[in-house]
Amino acid sequence: MRCEQVRKQYDPTCEPPRAVAEHLARCARCRQEADELQQLVALLRSEPEVAVPADFNRQLHRRLEAVRTRSSSWWRLGDMRYALPLAAMLVLAVATVIFVNRPDSGTAPQPGPSLVRAPAQLDEDSAVALKKTEVAAVRSATPRTPARASDRTSPSLRTGRAAPVLSEEAVSRIPPPLEGSEESPILLLIREPSGSEERLVKLPSLVVGAEAKPMTLSLSLSEKETENVF
Amino acid sequence: MAMEAVSYQAPLGEVVSPRYGALDDHELMDAIRQGDEAAFYELVQRYRTPITNYLTRMLNDYDMAIDLAQETFIRIFTSAHRYRADHRFSTYIYRIATNLAISELRRRKRWRLVSLVSFFAPPEGAEEGAELDVPDQRPLQERALIDDERRQMVRRAVASLPEKYRAALVLRDIEGMEYERIAEILRLPLGTVKSRINRARRLLREKLRAHL
């Protein structure tokens, strides 16, 4: 038997197998290692026993009661460690929804043209007819009065500036919405800087944000008037 | 395992009935499952000292050993409904204690707690079996002091072993358990247990050579 095998097989806590014992009898080095391992085990086993504190059971009882209380309070009241963060998250979520959907969320009122959102799509003929009536309405606009049409202006404009004068009359001439239509064209009320004149313009539906397509302005607006708008 | 007296003082002053002393561990667990707290304290009485000893050797920290021993019993109590008598109860309780001890050792390692043990841990790249300390050879020391110093050295040396070797060595060479039971507790093959214990002894021999 080789030394390496003896090192693997020798166990100081057990009677060695005959082959190991024979090797130890003739190999001084392995015998010394075996002696040291035996001393080591004796040293480890000589460790005095650790005594538990006198109030071990009493401490344990207190901890057990605490565990029981915690466990029962979970069913009774819910575990506040989780309930509080959950409640906070719920409040935050509700607040976020309210903030995002508030009427004047986002931008501050900007000076600019007044917008009247038409309730539904207009067909071509109606649009052409509307052009004339709109212009006529604008040109015949009477002195301004508080307009109920402010209800129909876009939210940002409700808080921005005074409602346009002719809105009510002009919008009243808009044909009723087509059933099932999803399109909602924009009517643009142009007010001269001096405030002496206003015009209503129907913008095509290809309007993204404030980026309108001036070429689609179907009224015979001059370049100057268009610049006034945007 | 040595049993302590059958009758004892349970917490809050009541005396547990001696009849529990006649029950084996499985029967006590059955009673605990029915909510019998006296049966629980009978088990505590039987195992609190060996479990505390084992945890003290594993952690080299008496206070933490007491804390984890109590935690072990709490887990026994709270999970009694899941207990299955397909192994010895002692295997079950040592397994819980071992898991708690290893979790604690890993927690310490994660948080890099400074302790005496860390001074004896081999530095990175160093030989695993480097000798711990040179013994004090000064003459005229009291025998008790020498013994005490040696015991301290042994505890630190054991505590400096890698955890996978430490549990096996403590269970075998300090607690005196059979290899088969250690394999059950650690859920390892028998051969792995034997080789780990052999390796642990040789590491310890290197560390404590000057004291052998």
Short mmCIF file of C-alpha atoms in Angstrom, two decimals:
data_model
loop_
_atom_site.label_atom_id
_atom_site.label_comp_id
_atom_site.label_asym_id
_atom_site.label_seq_id
_atom_site.Cartn_x
_atom_site.Cartn_y
_atom_site.Cartn_z
CA MET A 1 0.00 0.00 0.00
CA ARG A 2 1.29 3.44 -0.88
CA CYS A 3 1.49 6.42 1.46
CA GLU A 4 -1.03 8.40 -0.55
CA GLN A 5 -3.60 5.63 -0.23
CA VAL A 6 -2.98 5.40 3.50
CA ARG A 7 -3.50 9.14 3.89
CA LYS A 8 -6.84 8.82 2.17
CA GLN A 9 -7.99 5.79 4.08
CA TYR A 10 -6.67 6.42 7.56
CA ASP A 11 -9.33 7.49 10.00
CA PRO A 12 -8.16 8.26 13.54
CA THR A 13 -11.65 7.56 14.90
CA CYS A 14 -11.83 4.01 13.54
CA GLU A 15 -9.79 0.87 13.77
CA PRO A 16 -7.51 0.91 10.70
CA PRO A 17 -7.87 -1.84 8.11
CA ARG A 18 -5.13 -4.45 8.16
CA ALA A 19 -3.37 -3.07 5.06
CA VAL A 20 -3.27 0.40 6.55
CA ALA A 21 -2.03 -0.88 9.90
CA GLU A 22 0.75 -2.83 8.21
CA HIS A 23 1.83 0.24 6.28
CA LEU A 24 1.84 2.38 9.40
CA ALA A 25 3.99 -0.21 11.15
CA ARG A 26 6.76 0.18 8.60
CA CYS A 27 6.39 3.84 7.44
CA ALA A 28 7.57 6.34 10.04
CA ARG A 29 6.25 9.34 8.17
CA CYS A 30 2.74 8.00 7.84
CA ARG A 31 2.86 6.83 11.43
CA GLN A 32 3.72 10.31 12.58
CA GLU A 33 0.86 11.78 10.58
CA ALA A 34 -1.48 9.21 12.06
CA ASP A 35 -0.30 10.08 15.57
CA GLU A 36 -0.88 13.77 14.95
CA LEU A 37 -4.36 13.13 13.62
CA GLN A 38 -5.17 11.07 16.69
CA GLN A 39 -3.96 13.90 18.91
CA LEU A 40 -6.00 16.33 16.91
CA VAL A 41 -9.21 14.35 17.37
CA ALA A 42 -8.46 13.96 21.05
CA LEU A 43 -7.97 17.70 21.27
CA LEU A 44 -11.25 18.39 19.51
CA ARG A 45 -13.13 15.94 21.69
CA SER A 46 -11.65 17.41 24.83
CA GLU A 47 -13.55 20.60 24.22
CA PRO A 48 -15.72 21.23 27.27
CA GLU A 49 -19.45 21.23 26.74
CA VAL A 50 -21.07 24.62 26.48
CA ALA A 51 -23.79 25.28 29.02
CA VAL A 52 -27.00 26.95 27.95
CA PRO A 53 -28.12 30.02 29.91
CA ALA A 54 -30.54 29.42 32.77
CA ASP A 55 -33.25 31.48 31.08
CA PHE A 56 -32.96 29.71 27.75
CA ASN A 57 -36.52 28.35 27.88
CA ARG A 58 -37.94 31.63 29.09
CA GLN A 59 -36.28 33.52 26.22
CA LEU A 60 -37.49 30.90 23.81
CA HIS A 61 -41.01 31.19 25.16
CA ARG A 62 -40.97 34.96 24.64
CA ARG A 63 -39.77 34.58 21.08
CA LEU A 64 -42.35 31.94 20.39
CA GLU A 65 -45.10 34.21 21.69
CA ALA A 66 -43.83 37.00 19.47
CA VAL A 67 -43.93 34.70 16.47
CA ARG A 68 -47.47 33.63 17.30
CA THR A 69 -48.62 37.21 17.75
CA ARG A 70 -47.08 38.23 14.47
CA SER A 71 -48.61 35.27 12.77
CA SER A 72 -52.11 35.93 14.10
CA SER A 73 -51.94 39.67 13.45
CA TRP A 74 -51.23 38.87 9.84
CA TRP A 75 -54.66 37.31 9.54
CA ARG A 76 -56.35 39.93 11.66
CA LEU A 77 -54.92 43.16 10.37
CA GLY A 78 -52.53 42.24 7.63
CA ASP A 79 -48.83 42.60 7.90
CA MET A 80 -48.08 46.29 8.12
CA ARG A 81 -44.65 45.73 6.67
CA TYR A 82 -46.32 45.00 3.37
CA ALA A 83 -49.57 46.90 3.79
CA LEU A 84 -47.98 50.32 4.13
CA PRO A 85 -45.81 50.17 1.01
CA LEU A 86 -48.75 48.75 -0.94
CA ALA A 87 -51.02 51.56 0.23
CA ALA A 88 -48.35 54.12 -0.68
CA MET A 89 -48.00 52.63 -4.14
CA LEU A 90 -51.76 52.71 -4.62
CA VAL A 91 -51.98 56.36 -3.60
CA LEU A 92 -49.11 57.20 -5.92
CA ALA A 93 -50.75 55.42 -8.83
CA VAL A 94 -54.06 57.20 -8.29
CA ALA A 95 -52.31 60.56 -7.98
CA THR A 96 -50.40 59.92 -11.19
CA VAL A 97 -53.58 59.10 -13.09
CA ILE A 98 -55.28 62.25 -11.77
CA PHE A 99 -52.26 64.39 -12.61
CA VAL A 100 -51.98 63.09 -16.15
CA ASN A 101 -55.67 63.51 -16.85
CA ARG A 102 -56.21 66.89 -15.26
CA PRO A 103 -57.84 69.42 -17.64
CA ASP A 104 -54.89 71.75 -18.09
CA SER A 105 -52.12 69.24 -17.77
CA GLY A 106 -48.83 69.87 -19.38
CA THR A 107 -48.54 73.20 -21.10
CA ALA A 108 -49.24 76.69 -19.92
CA PRO A 109 -51.69 78.73 -21.99
CA GLN A 110 -50.02 79.92 -25.13
CA PRO A 111 -51.10 82.92 -27.15
CA GLY A 112 -52.30 81.87 -30.53
CA PRO A 113 -55.30 81.09 -32.56
CA SER A 114 -58.48 79.88 -30.99
CA LEU A 115 -59.49 76.40 -31.90
CA VAL A 116 -62.93 75.02 -32.16
CA ARG A 117 -63.10 71.29 -32.49
CA ALA A 118 -65.86 70.26 -34.81
CA PRO A 119 -67.87 67.39 -33.51
CA ALA A 120 -67.42 65.16 -36.52
CA GLN A 121 -66.16 64.77 -39.99
CA LEU A 122 -67.46 67.08 -42.66
CA ASP A 123 -67.89 65.88 -46.15
CA GLU A 124 -66.53 67.93 -48.99
CA ASP A 125 -69.77 69.62 -49.92
CA SER A 126 -70.51 70.51 -46.39
CA ALA A 127 -67.02 71.87 -45.98
CA VAL A 128 -67.35 74.09 -49.02
CA ALA A 129 -70.69 75.33 -47.81
CA LEU A 130 -69.21 75.88 -44.43
CA LYS A 131 -66.42 77.98 -45.80
CA LYS A 132 -68.86 80.52 -47.05
CA THR A 133 -71.02 80.55 -44.00
CA GLU A 134 -68.01 80.71 -41.75
CA VAL A 135 -66.55 83.69 -43.54
CA ALA A 136 -69.88 85.34 -43.63
CA ALA A 137 -70.32 84.67 -40.00
CA VAL A 138 -66.96 86.07 -39.22
CA ARG A 139 -67.38 89.14 -41.22
CA SER A 140 -70.78 89.77 -39.74
CA ALA A 141 -69.69 89.11 -36.27
CA THR A 142 -71.27 91.32 -33.77
CA PRO A 143 -69.43 92.85 -30.84
CA ARG A 144 -68.10 90.27 -28.50
CA THR A 145 -70.13 88.76 -25.81
CA PRO A 146 -69.26 85.94 -23.52
CA ALA A 147 -69.75 82.90 -25.63
CA ARG A 148 -71.19 79.67 -24.54
CA ALA A 149 -69.17 78.14 -27.29
CA SER A 150 -66.25 78.15 -24.89
CA ASP A 151 -67.59 74.75 -23.97
CA ARG A 152 -66.54 73.61 -27.40
CA THR A 153 -63.06 74.99 -27.40
CA SER A 154 -60.14 72.80 -26.74
CA PRO A 155 -59.14 72.35 -23.10
CA SER A 156 -55.97 74.35 -23.40
CA LEU A 157 -57.84 77.27 -24.73
CA ARG A 158 -60.48 77.17 -22.08
CA THR A 159 -57.97 78.33 -19.59
CA GLY A 160 -56.03 80.52 -22.00
CA ARG A 161 -57.89 83.39 -23.44
CA ALA A 162 -61.40 84.67 -23.89
CA ALA A 163 -63.65 82.54 -26.00
CA PRO A 164 -64.09 83.74 -29.58
CA VAL A 165 -67.13 85.72 -30.37
CA LEU A 166 -68.41 83.95 -33.41
CA SER A 167 -67.89 80.44 -32.25
CA GLU A 168 -71.42 79.84 -31.25
CA GLU A 169 -72.88 81.05 -34.49
CA ALA A 170 -70.33 79.37 -36.70
CA VAL A 171 -70.34 76.10 -34.97
CA SER A 172 -74.08 76.02 -34.98
CA ARG A 173 -73.92 75.81 -38.73
CA ILE A 174 -71.70 72.80 -38.78
CA PRO A 175 -73.56 69.77 -39.99
CA PRO A 176 -74.20 67.10 -37.43
CA PRO A 177 -71.56 64.43 -37.08
CA LEU A 178 -71.71 61.48 -39.34
CA GLU A 179 -72.61 58.42 -37.43
CA GLY A 180 -69.73 56.13 -36.82
CA SER A 181 -67.17 58.66 -37.96
CA GLU A 182 -63.93 58.72 -36.03
CA GLU A 183 -62.46 61.76 -37.67
CA SER A 184 -62.74 65.08 -35.95
CA PRO A 185 -61.55 68.01 -38.06
CA ILE A 186 -60.25 71.16 -36.47
CA LEU A 187 -61.86 74.51 -36.95
CA LEU A 188 -59.47 77.39 -36.55
CA LEU A 189 -60.64 80.79 -35.49
CA ILE A 190 -58.32 83.50 -36.71
CA ARG A 191 -58.47 86.78 -34.90
CA GLU A 192 -56.70 89.81 -36.20
CA PRO A 193 -54.12 91.21 -33.84
CA SER A 194 -56.18 94.33 -33.53
CA GLY A 195 -59.16 92.21 -32.56
CA SER A 196 -61.33 93.85 -35.19
CA GLU A 197 -61.89 90.75 -37.26
CA GLU A 198 -62.08 87.04 -36.83
CA ARG A 199 -62.15 84.21 -39.34
CA LEU A 200 -63.09 80.61 -38.97
CA VAL A 201 -61.07 78.08 -40.94
CA LYS A 202 -61.54 74.37 -41.18
CA LEU A 203 -58.24 72.58 -41.07
CA PRO A 204 -57.93 69.24 -42.68
CA SER A 205 -57.48 66.27 -40.46
CA LEU A 206 -53.78 66.09 -41.29
CA VAL A 207 -52.83 68.26 -38.40
CA VAL A 208 -50.31 66.98 -35.96
CA GLY A 209 -49.91 69.16 -32.96
CA ALA A 210 -49.37 72.70 -34.18
CA GLU A 211 -47.93 71.62 -37.49
CA ALA A 212 -50.66 72.40 -39.96
CA LYS A 213 -50.51 72.17 -43.70
CA PRO A 214 -51.14 75.73 -44.87
CA MET A 215 -51.77 74.60 -48.42
CA THR A 216 -54.85 72.80 -47.32
CA LEU A 217 -56.41 75.89 -45.92
CA SER A 218 -59.38 76.01 -48.16
CA LEU A 219 -60.32 79.58 -47.47
CA SER A 220 -58.76 82.22 -49.64
CA LEU A 221 -56.41 83.32 -46.93
CA SER A 222 -53.54 85.46 -47.91
CA GLU A 223 -49.98 84.55 -47.00
CA LYS A 224 -50.05 87.23 -44.39
CA GLU A 225 -53.13 85.84 -42.74
CA THR A 226 -51.62 82.40 -42.66
CA GLU A 227 -48.58 83.74 -40.90
CA ASN A 228 -50.84 85.30 -38.38
CA VAL A 229 -52.17 81.92 -37.58
CA PHE A 230 -48.89 80.17 -37.00
CA MET B 1 -27.34 11.14 22.89
CA ALA B 2 -27.45 11.74 26.61
CA MET B 3 -30.89 12.63 27.86
CA GLU B 4 -31.41 15.03 30.65
CA ALA B 5 -33.83 14.67 33.51
CA VAL B 6 -37.37 13.89 32.51
CA SER B 7 -39.01 16.43 34.74
CA TYR B 8 -37.98 20.03 34.36
CA GLN B 9 -39.05 23.56 34.89
CA ALA B 10 -40.72 24.87 31.81
CA PRO B 11 -41.01 28.58 31.11
CA LEU B 12 -43.39 30.59 33.21
CA GLY B 13 -42.94 28.26 36.12
CA GLU B 14 -45.06 25.28 35.23
CA VAL B 15 -43.61 21.82 35.57
CA VAL B 16 -43.88 19.56 32.58
CA SER B 17 -45.45 16.24 33.25
CA PRO B 18 -42.93 13.40 33.52
CA ARG B 19 -45.05 11.36 31.14
CA TYR B 20 -43.41 13.13 28.23
CA GLY B 21 -40.11 11.58 29.17
CA ALA B 22 -41.44 8.20 28.11
CA LEU B 23 -42.28 9.43 24.62
CA ASP B 24 -39.79 9.25 21.80
CA ASP B 25 -39.04 12.24 19.61
CA HIS B 26 -41.54 11.33 16.92
CA GLU B 27 -44.32 10.95 19.47
CA LEU B 28 -43.43 14.31 20.92
CA MET B 29 -43.62 15.84 17.45
CA ASP B 30 -47.06 14.30 17.02
CA ALA B 31 -48.12 15.95 20.27
CA ILE B 32 -46.62 19.26 19.18
CA ARG B 33 -48.58 19.02 15.96
CA GLN B 34 -51.71 18.85 18.11
CA GLY B 35 -50.62 22.06 19.83
CA ASP B 36 -49.13 20.48 22.95
CA GLU B 37 -46.62 23.03 24.14
CA ALA B 38 -45.37 20.87 27.01
CA ALA B 39 -44.24 18.27 24.49
CA PHE B 40 -42.36 20.99 22.70
CA TYR B 41 -40.46 21.97 25.84
CA GLU B 42 -39.61 18.34 26.44
CA LEU B 43 -37.89 18.32 23.05
CA VAL B 44 -36.20 21.59 23.90
CA GLN B 45 -34.91 20.05 27.07
CA ARG B 46 -33.48 17.07 25.21
CA TYR B 47 -31.74 18.96 22.45
CA ARG B 48 -30.94 22.46 23.61
CA THR B 49 -27.48 21.60 24.95
CA PRO B 50 -26.19 19.53 21.99
CA ILE B 51 -27.62 21.99 19.48
CA THR B 52 -26.09 24.94 21.29
CA ASN B 53 -22.76 23.12 21.47
CA TYR B 54 -22.84 22.30 17.81
CA LEU B 55 -23.70 25.88 16.83
CA THR B 56 -21.02 27.26 19.12
CA ARG B 57 -18.38 25.10 17.39
CA MET B 58 -19.67 26.08 14.01
CA LEU B 59 -19.76 29.81 14.67
CA ASN B 60 -17.22 30.27 17.46
CA ASP B 61 -19.75 32.73 18.86
CA TYR B 62 -21.67 31.73 21.96
CA ASP B 63 -24.32 34.46 21.86
CA MET B 64 -25.11 33.83 18.23
CA ALA B 65 -25.20 30.11 18.93
CA ILE B 66 -27.85 30.66 21.62
CA ASP B 67 -29.82 32.85 19.27
CA LEU B 68 -29.74 30.31 16.46
CA ALA B 69 -30.48 27.42 18.81
CA GLN B 70 -33.67 29.19 19.85
CA GLU B 71 -34.46 29.93 16.24
CA THR B 72 -34.00 26.24 15.51
CA PHE B 73 -36.60 25.32 18.10
CA ILE B 74 -39.00 27.98 16.86
CA ARG B 75 -38.79 26.48 13.41
CA ILE B 76 -39.39 23.04 14.82
CA PHE B 77 -42.53 24.33 16.51
CA THR B 78 -43.89 26.40 13.66
CA SER B 79 -43.32 23.73 11.03
CA ALA B 80 -44.42 20.75 13.11
CA HIS B 81 -47.34 20.17 10.76
CA ARG B 82 -44.86 19.49 7.95
CA TYR B 83 -42.68 17.11 9.93
CA ARG B 84 -42.42 13.59 8.54
CA ALA B 85 -41.06 10.78 10.63
CA ASP B 86 -39.05 9.19 7.84
CA HIS B 87 -35.72 10.04 9.47
CA ARG B 88 -34.53 10.37 12.99
CA PHE B 89 -35.72 13.55 14.65
CA SER B 90 -32.13 14.37 15.59
CA THR B 91 -31.21 14.36 11.89
CA TYR B 92 -34.04 16.79 11.27
CA ILE B 93 -33.08 19.21 14.03
CA TYR B 94 -29.37 19.13 13.19
CA ARG B 95 -30.22 19.82 9.58
CA ILE B 96 -32.17 22.93 10.58
CA ALA B 97 -29.35 24.07 12.86
CA THR B 98 -26.78 23.45 10.15
CA ASN B 99 -28.73 25.47 7.62
CA LEU B 100 -29.08 28.34 10.05
CA ALA B 101 -25.38 28.25 10.87
CA ILE B 102 -24.34 28.19 7.24
CA SER B 103 -26.71 31.06 6.46
CA GLU B 104 -25.15 33.04 9.28
CA LEU B 105 -21.64 32.27 8.06
CA ARG B 106 -22.55 33.37 4.57
CA ARG B 107 -24.19 36.52 5.89
CA ARG B 108 -21.01 37.35 7.76
CA LYS B 109 -18.98 36.69 4.69
CA ARG B 110 -21.20 38.93 2.60
CA TRP B 111 -21.03 41.78 4.99
CA ARG B 112 -17.34 41.21 5.62
CA LEU B 113 -17.77 41.37 9.33
CA VAL B 114 -14.53 41.82 11.10
CA SER B 115 -14.00 39.14 13.65
CA LEU B 116 -11.20 37.27 15.22
CA VAL B 117 -11.84 34.49 12.80
CA SER B 118 -10.96 36.67 9.88
CA PHE B 119 -7.46 37.08 11.17
CA PHE B 120 -6.98 33.38 10.87
CA ALA B 121 -8.60 32.96 7.51
CA PRO B 122 -5.97 32.29 4.88
CA PRO B 123 -5.25 35.37 2.80
CA GLU B 124 -6.00 35.18 -0.87
CA GLY B 125 -3.42 33.14 -2.69
CA ALA B 126 -1.93 31.76 0.49
CA GLU B 127 -1.56 28.09 1.30
CA GLU B 128 -4.70 26.70 2.88
CA GLY B 129 -2.82 24.88 5.56
CA ALA B 130 -0.62 27.69 6.74
CA GLU B 131 0.21 27.43 10.41
CA LEU B 132 -1.92 29.60 12.66
CA ASP B 133 0.42 30.78 15.30
CA VAL B 134 3.65 29.97 17.01
CA PRO B 135 3.03 28.60 20.50
CA ASP B 136 4.25 30.54 23.47
CA GLN B 137 7.28 28.60 24.68
CA ARG B 138 7.91 30.69 27.75
CA PRO B 139 8.43 28.56 30.82
CA LEU B 140 6.54 28.74 34.11
CA GLN B 141 3.12 29.24 32.61
CA GLU B 142 0.27 27.79 34.52
CA ARG B 143 -1.09 24.60 33.04
CA ALA B 144 -4.62 25.99 33.05
CA LEU B 145 -3.57 29.00 31.06
CA ILE B 146 -1.85 26.82 28.51
CA ASP B 147 -4.87 24.61 28.18
CA ASP B 148 -7.12 27.62 27.83
CA GLU B 149 -4.91 29.08 25.16
CA ARG B 150 -4.89 25.81 23.31
CA ARG B 151 -8.66 25.54 23.44
CA GLN B 152 -9.00 29.04 22.08
CA MET B 153 -6.62 28.16 19.30
CA VAL B 154 -8.54 25.03 18.44
CA ARG B 155 -11.85 26.94 18.28
CA ARG B 156 -10.39 29.57 16.04
CA ALA B 157 -8.80 26.98 13.84
CA VAL B 158 -12.09 25.10 13.47
CA ALA B 159 -13.91 28.35 12.79
CA SER B 160 -11.40 29.22 10.09
CA LEU B 161 -12.19 26.08 8.09
CA PRO B 162 -14.27 26.48 4.95
CA GLU B 163 -17.91 25.92 5.87
CA LYS B 164 -18.27 22.80 3.74
CA TYR B 165 -15.53 21.12 5.76
CA ARG B 166 -16.46 22.63 9.06
CA ALA B 167 -19.94 21.17 9.49
CA ALA B 168 -18.78 17.65 8.67
CA LEU B 169 -15.77 17.84 10.98
CA VAL B 170 -17.72 19.27 13.90
CA LEU B 171 -20.43 16.64 13.59
CA ARG B 172 -17.88 13.83 13.45
CA ASP B 173 -14.98 14.83 15.65
CA ILE B 174 -16.70 17.03 18.23
CA GLU B 175 -20.26 15.73 18.29
CA GLY B 176 -19.12 12.17 17.65
CA MET B 177 -21.78 11.30 15.09
CA GLU B 178 -21.68 8.36 12.71
CA TYR B 179 -20.75 9.03 9.11
CA GLU B 180 -24.13 7.84 7.87
CA ARG B 181 -26.01 10.31 10.03
CA ILE B 182 -23.72 13.14 8.95
CA ALA B 183 -24.46 12.23 5.35
CA GLU B 184 -28.18 12.43 6.11
CA ILE B 185 -27.89 15.76 7.87
CA LEU B 186 -25.77 17.35 5.18
CA ARG B 187 -27.58 15.52 2.38
CA LEU B 188 -24.31 14.37 0.91
CA PRO B 189 -23.05 11.03 -0.31
CA LEU B 190 -21.18 9.03 2.30
CA GLY B 191 -17.93 9.16 0.35
CA THR B 192 -18.12 12.94 0.08
CA VAL B 193 -18.62 13.22 3.82
CA LYS B 194 -15.61 11.03 4.54
CA SER B 195 -13.36 12.87 2.15
CA ARG B 196 -14.44 16.25 3.53
CA ILE B 197 -13.72 15.15 7.07
CA ASN B 198 -10.36 13.77 6.04
CA ARG B 199 -9.51 17.00 4.27
CA ALA B 200 -10.68 19.08 7.23
CA ARG B 201 -8.51 17.09 9.64
CA ARG B 202 -5.44 17.59 7.52
CA LEU B 203 -6.10 21.30 7.24
CA LEU B 204 -6.50 21.51 11.00
CA ARG B 205 -3.38 19.46 11.57
CA GLU B 206 -1.41 21.99 9.56
CA LYS B 207 -2.91 24.90 11.47
CA LEU B 208 -2.43 23.34 14.88
CA ARG B 209 0.76 21.41 14.32
CA ALA B 210 2.61 23.43 16.89
CA HIS B 211 0.06 22.47 19.52
CA LEU B 212 0.00 18.74 18.83
#
